[in-house]
Short mmCIF file of C-alpha atoms and ligand atoms in Angstrom, two decimals:
data_model
loop_
_atom_site.label_atom_id
_atom_site.label_comp_id
_atom_site.label_asym_id
_atom_site.label_seq_id
_atom_site.Cartn_x
_atom_site.Cartn_y
_atom_site.Cartn_z
CA MET A 1 25.08 5.71 35.02
CA LYS A 2 22.34 8.15 34.08
CA ARG A 3 20.66 6.71 31.00
CA ALA A 4 17.69 8.26 29.19
CA ILE A 5 15.46 7.01 26.41
CA PHE A 6 14.32 9.60 23.88
CA PRO A 7 11.30 7.93 22.26
CA GLY A 8 9.59 9.18 19.12
CA SER A 9 8.63 8.54 15.53
CA PHE A 10 11.39 10.71 14.04
CA ASP A 11 9.67 10.73 10.63
CA PRO A 12 12.11 12.34 9.94
CA ILE A 13 14.47 13.62 12.65
CA THR A 14 14.46 17.45 12.62
CA LEU A 15 16.74 20.20 13.93
CA GLY A 16 14.27 20.50 16.83
CA HIS A 17 15.06 16.92 17.91
CA VAL A 18 18.80 17.50 17.35
CA ASP A 19 18.71 20.56 19.61
CA ILE A 20 17.00 18.63 22.45
CA ILE A 21 19.38 15.67 22.10
CA ASN A 22 22.53 17.80 22.03
CA ARG A 23 21.47 19.74 25.10
CA ALA A 24 20.51 16.54 26.93
CA THR A 25 24.00 15.09 26.46
CA ASN A 26 25.09 17.49 29.23
CA LEU A 27 22.56 15.93 31.60
CA PHE A 28 22.91 12.19 30.91
CA ASP A 29 25.76 9.70 30.50
CA GLU A 30 23.93 7.90 27.70
CA ILE A 31 20.92 8.72 25.54
CA ILE A 32 19.14 5.99 23.62
CA ILE A 33 17.15 7.46 20.76
CA ALA A 34 14.39 4.88 20.36
CA ILE A 35 12.15 4.78 17.32
CA GLY A 36 8.76 3.43 18.38
CA VAL A 37 7.38 0.89 15.94
CA ASN A 38 3.64 1.19 15.49
CA ASN A 39 2.34 -1.15 12.80
CA ASP A 40 -0.94 0.79 12.49
CA LYS A 41 0.80 4.07 11.67
CA LYS A 42 1.69 5.13 8.16
CA TYR A 43 5.17 6.67 7.92
CA LEU A 44 6.74 8.72 5.14
CA PHE A 45 10.23 7.29 5.66
CA THR A 46 10.88 3.61 6.34
CA GLN A 47 12.09 2.47 9.73
CA GLU A 48 15.53 1.74 8.26
CA GLN A 49 15.77 5.22 6.70
CA ARG A 50 14.73 6.94 9.94
CA LEU A 51 17.30 4.87 11.84
CA GLN A 52 20.07 5.75 9.37
CA PHE A 53 19.26 9.48 9.44
CA ILE A 54 19.70 9.50 13.22
CA LYS A 55 22.78 7.26 13.22
CA ASN A 56 24.51 9.45 10.64
CA THR A 57 23.63 12.62 12.51
CA PHE A 58 25.22 11.40 15.75
CA LYS A 59 27.95 9.15 14.40
CA ASN A 60 30.65 11.13 16.21
CA ASN A 61 28.90 11.14 19.58
CA SER A 62 29.65 8.02 21.62
CA LYS A 63 27.04 8.94 24.27
CA ILE A 64 24.21 8.41 21.80
CA LYS A 65 22.75 5.06 20.76
CA VAL A 66 19.93 4.54 18.26
CA THR A 67 17.43 1.67 18.38
CA THR A 68 13.86 0.68 17.60
CA TYR A 69 11.32 -0.79 20.00
CA GLN A 70 7.79 -2.10 20.17
CA GLY A 71 5.32 -1.91 23.02
CA LEU A 72 5.27 0.34 26.06
CA THR A 73 8.08 2.87 26.42
CA ILE A 74 8.36 2.09 30.17
CA ASP A 75 8.85 -1.62 29.43
CA TYR A 76 11.61 -0.72 27.01
CA CYS A 77 13.19 1.58 29.62
CA ASN A 78 13.26 -1.28 32.11
CA LYS A 79 14.75 -3.61 29.54
CA MET A 80 17.50 -1.11 28.73
CA ASN A 81 18.07 -0.05 32.36
CA ALA A 82 17.08 3.53 31.61
CA GLU A 83 15.67 5.50 34.54
CA TYR A 84 14.59 8.52 32.54
CA ILE A 85 12.47 9.36 29.51
CA LEU A 86 13.50 12.49 27.61
CA ARG A 87 10.92 14.62 25.78
CA GLY A 88 10.84 18.09 24.26
CA LEU A 89 8.20 20.74 24.83
CA ARG A 90 7.31 23.32 22.20
CA ASN A 91 3.97 24.76 23.26
CA PRO A 92 0.96 24.31 25.57
CA ALA A 93 -0.46 21.56 23.36
CA ASP A 94 2.74 19.52 23.82
CA PHE A 95 2.57 20.16 27.57
CA GLU A 96 -1.03 18.95 27.95
CA PHE A 97 -0.39 15.87 25.84
CA GLU A 98 2.90 15.00 27.54
CA LYS A 99 1.66 15.66 31.07
CA ALA A 100 -0.85 12.79 31.10
CA ILE A 101 1.62 10.37 29.52
CA ALA A 102 4.43 11.31 31.92
CA GLN A 103 2.16 11.00 34.96
CA THR A 104 0.86 7.63 33.76
CA ASN A 105 4.39 6.39 33.12
CA ARG A 106 5.61 7.49 36.55
CA ASN A 107 2.56 5.97 38.21
CA LEU A 108 3.07 2.63 36.45
CA SER A 109 6.84 2.38 36.73
CA GLY A 110 8.43 5.17 38.79
CA ILE A 111 10.31 6.29 35.68
CA GLU A 112 10.70 10.08 35.53
CA THR A 113 10.21 12.03 32.33
CA VAL A 114 12.64 14.93 31.89
CA PHE A 115 11.42 17.76 29.66
CA LEU A 116 13.63 20.21 27.86
CA LEU A 117 12.10 23.38 26.51
CA THR A 118 12.62 23.89 22.81
CA SER A 119 15.09 26.55 21.71
CA ALA A 120 13.56 29.71 20.27
CA ASN A 121 15.04 29.11 16.82
CA THR A 122 13.70 25.53 16.49
CA ALA A 123 10.39 25.89 18.36
CA TYR A 124 8.30 25.96 15.19
CA ILE A 125 9.80 22.84 13.61
CA SER A 126 7.81 19.61 13.56
CA SER A 127 8.20 16.39 11.59
CA SER A 128 4.68 16.80 10.21
CA ILE A 129 5.49 20.23 8.71
CA VAL A 130 8.72 18.80 7.27
CA ARG A 131 6.72 15.98 5.65
CA ASP A 132 4.24 18.47 4.17
CA VAL A 133 7.01 20.63 2.70
CA TYR A 134 8.84 17.56 1.37
CA ARG A 135 5.74 16.02 -0.22
CA ASN A 136 5.14 19.27 -2.07
CA ASN A 137 8.72 19.49 -3.32
CA GLY A 138 9.73 22.31 -0.96
CA ASP A 139 13.20 22.87 0.47
CA ILE A 140 13.53 21.22 3.91
CA SER A 141 17.27 21.81 4.32
CA SER A 142 16.83 24.49 6.99
CA LEU A 143 14.60 22.19 9.06
CA VAL A 144 16.47 18.87 9.18
CA PRO A 145 20.05 17.70 9.79
CA ASP A 146 22.38 17.19 6.80
CA SER A 147 21.94 13.40 6.88
CA VAL A 148 18.31 13.84 5.80
CA THR A 149 19.04 16.56 3.21
CA LYS A 150 21.82 14.46 1.65
CA PHE A 151 19.56 11.42 1.32
CA ILE A 152 16.88 13.48 -0.41
CA MET A 153 19.38 15.01 -2.85
CA GLU A 154 20.64 11.57 -3.95
P1 ADP B 201 6.05 11.47 18.65
O1 ADP B 201 5.48 10.68 17.50
O2 ADP B 201 6.28 10.67 19.88
O3 ADP B 201 5.38 12.80 18.93
P2 ADP B 201 8.19 12.95 17.44
O4 ADP B 201 9.26 12.30 16.66
O5 ADP B 201 7.26 13.85 16.70
O6 ADP B 201 7.50 11.76 18.16
O7 ADP B 201 8.80 13.80 18.64
C1 ADP B 201 9.59 13.21 19.64
C2 ADP B 201 9.84 14.24 20.74
O8 ADP B 201 10.54 15.36 20.22
C3 ADP B 201 8.59 14.81 21.41
O9 ADP B 201 8.85 14.97 22.80
C4 ADP B 201 8.45 16.17 20.79
O10 ADP B 201 7.79 17.08 21.65
C5 ADP B 201 9.89 16.55 20.61
N1 ADP B 201 10.07 17.57 19.58
C6 ADP B 201 9.71 17.51 18.28
N2 ADP B 201 10.02 18.65 17.63
C7 ADP B 201 10.59 19.46 18.55
C8 ADP B 201 11.13 20.81 18.52
N3 ADP B 201 11.10 21.55 17.41
N4 ADP B 201 11.63 21.31 19.67
C9 ADP B 201 11.62 20.57 20.79
N5 ADP B 201 11.14 19.32 20.90
C10 ADP B 201 10.62 18.77 19.80
#
């Protein structure tokens, strides 16, 4: 069974994440989307909201599980029997940042990180831009899945 963990903050999940996850379902038998819990970080959406956004988005896809975790991603991979970490790459800054983490993770645990290159039409999307637009009452519906837009409209 090829199982991958897709770790992130997902504050909130965007169409960039959705694109990476959907494409990765062709590569893996199971993908665990794992929201990393960092008590020092300030989030816009609560952990429960971020979890629900992702669950609703993938409710019809049995290959995808959604969880939260604390601590090192590689420890969580071992706990969940996942041999791969999934990450997306948008630009050289992502590459430089991800390279050191992936090499450290492989060195410490042997776990491989698999990178998917962002699609051209979602390359510019980031959770931080979505948060900025949202905080300033802008329309984020073209940047996030419907589960997030619906929640905001309520
Ligand atoms: P983190 O806090 O770990 O950076 P994010 O939730 O921002 O978590 O992102 C999780 C993963 O999704 C990262 O690998 C990031 O590069 C990737 N990602 C985010 N936005 C996009 C996008 N538009 N296209 C491709 N990958 C993306």
